[in-house]
Coordinates of C-alpha atoms in Angstrom, one line a residue:
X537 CA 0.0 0.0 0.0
X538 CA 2.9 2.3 0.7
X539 CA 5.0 1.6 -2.4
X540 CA 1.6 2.5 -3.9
X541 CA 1.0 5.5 -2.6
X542 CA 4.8 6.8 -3.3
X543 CA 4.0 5.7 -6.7
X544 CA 1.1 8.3 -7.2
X545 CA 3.5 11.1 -5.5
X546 CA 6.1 10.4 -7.9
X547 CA 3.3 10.2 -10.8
X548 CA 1.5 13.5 -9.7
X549 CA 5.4 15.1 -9.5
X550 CA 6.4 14.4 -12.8
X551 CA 3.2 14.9 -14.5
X552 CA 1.0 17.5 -12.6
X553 CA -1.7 17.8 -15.1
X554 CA -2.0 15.0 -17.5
X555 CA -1.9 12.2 -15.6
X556 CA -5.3 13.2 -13.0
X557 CA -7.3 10.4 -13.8
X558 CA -10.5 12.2 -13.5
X559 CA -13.8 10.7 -14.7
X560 CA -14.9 11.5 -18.8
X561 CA -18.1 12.6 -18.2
X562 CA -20.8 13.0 -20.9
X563 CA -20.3 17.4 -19.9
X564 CA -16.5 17.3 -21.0
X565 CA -17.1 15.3 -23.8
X566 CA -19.3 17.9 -24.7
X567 CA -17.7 21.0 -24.4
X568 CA -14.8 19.8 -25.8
X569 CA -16.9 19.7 -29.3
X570 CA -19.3 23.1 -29.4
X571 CA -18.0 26.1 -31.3
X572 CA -17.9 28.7 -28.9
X573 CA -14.2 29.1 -27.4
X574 CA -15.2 30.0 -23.8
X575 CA -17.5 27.2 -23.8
X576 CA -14.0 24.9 -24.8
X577 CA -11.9 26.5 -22.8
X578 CA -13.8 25.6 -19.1
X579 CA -12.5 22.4 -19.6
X580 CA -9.0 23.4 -20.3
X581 CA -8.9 25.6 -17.4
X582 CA -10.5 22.5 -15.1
X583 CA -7.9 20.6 -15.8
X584 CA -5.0 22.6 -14.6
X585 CA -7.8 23.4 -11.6
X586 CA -7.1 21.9 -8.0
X587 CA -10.4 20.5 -8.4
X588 CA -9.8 18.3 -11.9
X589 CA -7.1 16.9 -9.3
X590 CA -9.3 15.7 -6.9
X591 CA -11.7 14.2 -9.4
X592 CA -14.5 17.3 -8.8
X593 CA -15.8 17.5 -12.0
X594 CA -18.9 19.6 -13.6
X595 CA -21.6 17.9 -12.5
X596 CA -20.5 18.2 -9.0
X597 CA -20.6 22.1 -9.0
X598 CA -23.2 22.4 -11.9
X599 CA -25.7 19.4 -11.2
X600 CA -27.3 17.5 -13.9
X601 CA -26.4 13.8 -15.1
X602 CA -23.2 13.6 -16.0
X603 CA -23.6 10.1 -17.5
X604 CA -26.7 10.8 -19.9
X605 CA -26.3 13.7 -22.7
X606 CA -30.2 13.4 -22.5
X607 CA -30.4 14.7 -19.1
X608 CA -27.2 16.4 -18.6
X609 CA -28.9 19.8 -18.0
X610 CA -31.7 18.5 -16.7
X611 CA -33.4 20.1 -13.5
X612 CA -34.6 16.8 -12.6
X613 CA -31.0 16.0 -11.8
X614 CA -30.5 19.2 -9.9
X615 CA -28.8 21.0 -12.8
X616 CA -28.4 24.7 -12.0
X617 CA -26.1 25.7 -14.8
X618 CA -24.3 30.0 -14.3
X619 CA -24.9 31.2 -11.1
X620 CA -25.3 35.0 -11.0
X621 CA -22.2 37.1 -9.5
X622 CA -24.0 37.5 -6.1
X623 CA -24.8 33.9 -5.8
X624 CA -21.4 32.5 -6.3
X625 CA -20.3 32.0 -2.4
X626 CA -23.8 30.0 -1.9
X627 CA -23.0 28.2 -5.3
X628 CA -19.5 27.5 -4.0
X629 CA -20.4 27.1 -0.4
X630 CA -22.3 24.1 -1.1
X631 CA -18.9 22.6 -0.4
X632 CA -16.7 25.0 1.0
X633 CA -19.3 25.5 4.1
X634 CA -17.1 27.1 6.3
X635 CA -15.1 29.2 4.2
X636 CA -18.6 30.6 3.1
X637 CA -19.6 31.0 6.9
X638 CA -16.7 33.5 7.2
X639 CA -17.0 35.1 3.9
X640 CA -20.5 36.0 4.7
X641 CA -19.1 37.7 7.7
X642 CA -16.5 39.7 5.9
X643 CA -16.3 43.2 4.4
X644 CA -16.0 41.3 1.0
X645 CA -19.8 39.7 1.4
X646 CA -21.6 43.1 2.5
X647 CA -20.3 44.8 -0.4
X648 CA -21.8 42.7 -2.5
X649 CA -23.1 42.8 -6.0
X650 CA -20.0 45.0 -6.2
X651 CA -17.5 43.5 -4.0
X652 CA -15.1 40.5 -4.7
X653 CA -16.4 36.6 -4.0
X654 CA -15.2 33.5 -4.3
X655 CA -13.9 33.7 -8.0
X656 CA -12.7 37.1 -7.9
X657 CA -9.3 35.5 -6.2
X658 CA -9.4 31.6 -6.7
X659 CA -11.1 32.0 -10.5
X660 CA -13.7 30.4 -12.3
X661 CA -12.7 26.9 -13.8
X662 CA -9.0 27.1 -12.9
X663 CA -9.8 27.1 -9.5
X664 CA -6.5 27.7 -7.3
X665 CA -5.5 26.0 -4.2
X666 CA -6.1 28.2 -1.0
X667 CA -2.7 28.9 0.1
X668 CA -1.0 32.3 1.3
X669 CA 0.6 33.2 -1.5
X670 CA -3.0 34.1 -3.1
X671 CA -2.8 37.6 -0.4
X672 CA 0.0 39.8 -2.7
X673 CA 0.0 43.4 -3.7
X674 CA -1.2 42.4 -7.4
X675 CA -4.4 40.8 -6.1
X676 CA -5.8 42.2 -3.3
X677 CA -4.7 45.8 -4.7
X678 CA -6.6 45.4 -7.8
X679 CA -9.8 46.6 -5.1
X680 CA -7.2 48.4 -2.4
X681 CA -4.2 49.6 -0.4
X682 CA -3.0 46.2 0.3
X683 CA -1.9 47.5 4.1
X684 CA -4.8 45.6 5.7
X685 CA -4.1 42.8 4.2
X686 CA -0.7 42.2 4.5
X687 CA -1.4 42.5 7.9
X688 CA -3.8 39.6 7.5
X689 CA -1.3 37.3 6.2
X690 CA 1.7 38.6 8.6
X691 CA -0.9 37.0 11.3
X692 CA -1.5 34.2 9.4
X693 CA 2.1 33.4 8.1
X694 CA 3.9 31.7 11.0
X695 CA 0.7 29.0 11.1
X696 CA 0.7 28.7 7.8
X697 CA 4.5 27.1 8.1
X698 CA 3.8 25.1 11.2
X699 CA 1.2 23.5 8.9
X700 CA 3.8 22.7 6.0
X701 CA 6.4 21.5 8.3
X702 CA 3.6 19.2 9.8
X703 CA 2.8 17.9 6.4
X704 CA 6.3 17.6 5.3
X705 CA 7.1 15.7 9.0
X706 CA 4.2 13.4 8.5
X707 CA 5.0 13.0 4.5
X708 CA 8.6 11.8 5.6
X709 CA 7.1 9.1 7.6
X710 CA 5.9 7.1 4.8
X711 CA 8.9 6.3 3.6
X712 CA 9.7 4.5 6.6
X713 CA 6.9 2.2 6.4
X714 CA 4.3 4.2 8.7
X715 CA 0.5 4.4 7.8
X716 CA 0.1 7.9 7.7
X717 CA -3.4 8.5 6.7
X718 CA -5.2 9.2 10.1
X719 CA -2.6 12.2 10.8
X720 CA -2.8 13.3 7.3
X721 CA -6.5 13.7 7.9
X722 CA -6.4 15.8 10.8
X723 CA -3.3 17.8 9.4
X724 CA -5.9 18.7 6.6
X725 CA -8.7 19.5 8.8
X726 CA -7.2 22.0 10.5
X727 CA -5.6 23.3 7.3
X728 CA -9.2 23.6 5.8
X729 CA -10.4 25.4 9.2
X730 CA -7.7 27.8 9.4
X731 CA -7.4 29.0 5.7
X732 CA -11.2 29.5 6.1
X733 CA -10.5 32.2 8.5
X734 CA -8.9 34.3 5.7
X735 CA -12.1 34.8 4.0
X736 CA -13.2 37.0 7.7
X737 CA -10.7 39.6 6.8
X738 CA -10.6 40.5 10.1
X739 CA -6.7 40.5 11.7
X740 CA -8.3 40.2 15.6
X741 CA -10.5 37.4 14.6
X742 CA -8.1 35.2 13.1
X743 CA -5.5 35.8 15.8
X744 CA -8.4 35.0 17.9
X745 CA -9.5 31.8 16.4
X746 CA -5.6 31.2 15.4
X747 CA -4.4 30.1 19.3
X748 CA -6.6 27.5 19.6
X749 CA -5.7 25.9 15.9
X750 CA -2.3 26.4 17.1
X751 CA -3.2 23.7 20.4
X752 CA -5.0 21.6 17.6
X753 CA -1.6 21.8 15.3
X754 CA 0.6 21.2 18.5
X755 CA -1.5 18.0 19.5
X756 CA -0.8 16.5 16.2
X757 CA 3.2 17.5 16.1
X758 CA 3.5 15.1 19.4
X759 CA 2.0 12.3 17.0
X760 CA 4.5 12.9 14.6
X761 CA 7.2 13.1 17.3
X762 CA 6.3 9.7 18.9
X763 CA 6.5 7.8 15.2
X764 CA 9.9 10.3 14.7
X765 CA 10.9 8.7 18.1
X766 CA 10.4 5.4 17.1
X767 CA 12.6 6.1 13.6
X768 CA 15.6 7.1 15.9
X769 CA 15.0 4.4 18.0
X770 CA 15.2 1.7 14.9
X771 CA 18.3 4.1 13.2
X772 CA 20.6 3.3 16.8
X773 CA 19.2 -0.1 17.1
X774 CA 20.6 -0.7 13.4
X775 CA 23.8 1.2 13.8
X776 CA 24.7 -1.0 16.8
X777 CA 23.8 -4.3 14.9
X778 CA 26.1 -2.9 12.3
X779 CA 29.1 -2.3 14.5
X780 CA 27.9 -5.4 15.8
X781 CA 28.5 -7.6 12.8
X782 CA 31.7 -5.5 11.7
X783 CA 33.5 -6.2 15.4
X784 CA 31.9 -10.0 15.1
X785 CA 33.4 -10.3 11.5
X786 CA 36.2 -8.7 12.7
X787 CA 37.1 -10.6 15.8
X788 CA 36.1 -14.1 13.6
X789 CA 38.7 -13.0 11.0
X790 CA 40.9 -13.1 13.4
X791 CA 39.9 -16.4 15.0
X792 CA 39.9 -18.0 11.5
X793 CA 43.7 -16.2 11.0
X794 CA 44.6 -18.0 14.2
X795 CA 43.2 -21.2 13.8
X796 CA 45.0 -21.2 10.5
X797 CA 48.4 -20.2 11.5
X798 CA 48.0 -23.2 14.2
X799 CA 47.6 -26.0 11.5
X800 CA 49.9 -25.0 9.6
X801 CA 52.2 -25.0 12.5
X802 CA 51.2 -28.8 13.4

C-alpha cells in the first residue's frame, strides 16, 4: 500500500496535469466539441484546476447527469447551470461551508453585487488552491491599499508554516513504512479550518480563532514526534547491529587467521 502510494507522488510530481485520472463525463465530452471558445476553454482551465485533481468535475458544481447527454442539464438532476455574480459563495459554499460561513461575515460579502467573492481571487474553472501566497499586492490591490491585508497574512504566516512542516514531518514518515493516513487527515482538517479564517478579513479574529488551531496543530506535532521517536529508535538499534556484525566479522577474521596459523604449525 505504501510503495503505492509513493508511486502516485512520484506520478503527480512528474506529471502534474496530464496524468489526473478524473472521470470523462458525458459534460466534457461535450464541451470539448461546441463552437464557442469559452465554452472549450472551461475544460481546459478544469484541468489545470485543484479540483480536476481531486476528481471534482462539472456535475458536481453544476448538477445535472453527467452520464446521460439526455439529461445532462436537466433540473430533474438538480442541474443549476451559471450562477449569477451574487450567488457564487452559496453556489460555491455548497462545499466549501465554512469558508462561506466566514465570507458572509467579511467586508468582501456586505459589499456585494460589487465586491469581490469567491472567483474574484481563486477564479472560475482554474480554480486555485487556498494557500498564502493568493494575499500579494497584485491581487488584493486590484480593489485596495493592500496595508490591511498584508497585515492579514503577517498574522497568518507563522501557522501557515507550522502547517507545512507538519505535512512535510508526516510525509517523511511514509517512507519508513508508517501508515500515515489518520494524521494526514487531521493535518488537513485543521488546514481547511484555518485558511477559512482568511475569507473574515478581520486581523483580531483570526489571531483569535488562530491560538486555539495552534493547540490543535501542536497535538498533532507530538503524534509525529512519537513515530519520529520510534525512527531514531530503529536508526541506533541498526547502527549497533552494524558495529555489531563488523566487530563480530572482525574478531572471527581473526579467530579463523589463528586457527590457520595453528595448523599450519602442526
Amino acid at each position: 500500500m505504501g510503495v503505492l502510494i509513493m508511486k502516485k507522488i512520484l506520478l503527480i510530481f512528474l506529471f502534474p496535469i496530464s496524468l489526473f485520472s478524473y472521470e470523462k463525463t458525458v459534460c466534457i465530452d461535450c464541451h470539448l466539441k461546441l463552437e464557442d471558445k469559452a465554452l472549450r476553454e472551461a475544460v481546459y482551465e478544469w484541468e489545470k484546476s485543484i479540483h480536476a485533481k481531486y476528481d471534482i468535475s462539472c456535475h458536481h458544481c453544476h448538477g445535472g447527469n453527467p452520464k446521460d447527454e439526455a439529461t445532462a442539464m436537466s433540473p430533474e438532476f438538480g442541474f443549476i447551470g451559471i450562477p449569477k455574480y451574487e450567488e457564487i459563495p452559496e453556489f460555491c459554499g455548497k462545499c466549501h461551508i465554512g469558508v462561506k460561513e466566514n465570507y458572509l461575515k467579511s467586508a468582501h460579502s456586505k459589499n456585494l453585487p460589487d465586491g469581490p467573492n469567491c472567483v474574484t481571487c481563486h477564479t472560475y474553472h482554474n480554480q486555485r488552491e487556498a494557500g498564502i501566497y493568493l494575499i500579494n499586492p497584485d491581487l488584493c490591490g486590484t480593489c485596495h491599499d493592500y496595508e490591511r491585508a498584508e497585515k492579514i497574512r503577517s498574522a497568518l504566516l507563522s501557522t501557515e508554516e507550522y502547517i507545512y512542516n507538519l505535512t512535510k514531518r508526516n510525509d517523511n514518515l511514509l517512507y519508513h513504512g508508517f501508515n500515515i493516513e489518520d494524521i494526514s487527515k487531521k493535518v488537513f482538517s485543521a488546514k481547511n479550518s484555518f485558511r477559512s479564517l482568511t475569507h473574515v478579513i478581520d486581523v483580531s479574529y483570526i489571531l483569535a480563532q488562530t491560538e486555539s488551531i495552534k493547540r490543535e496543530l501542536d497535538n498533532i506535532s507530538k503524534s509525529i514526534q512519537k513515530n519520529e521517536d520510534i525512527v531514531k529508535k530503529r536508526k541506533i538499534v541498526g547502527a549497533f547491529v552494524i558495529i555489531l556484525f563488523l566487530i563480530s566479522a572482525c574478531v572471527f577474521g581473526e579467530l579463523y587467521k589463528e586457527l590457520k596459523r595453528s595448523l599450519e604449525r602442526s
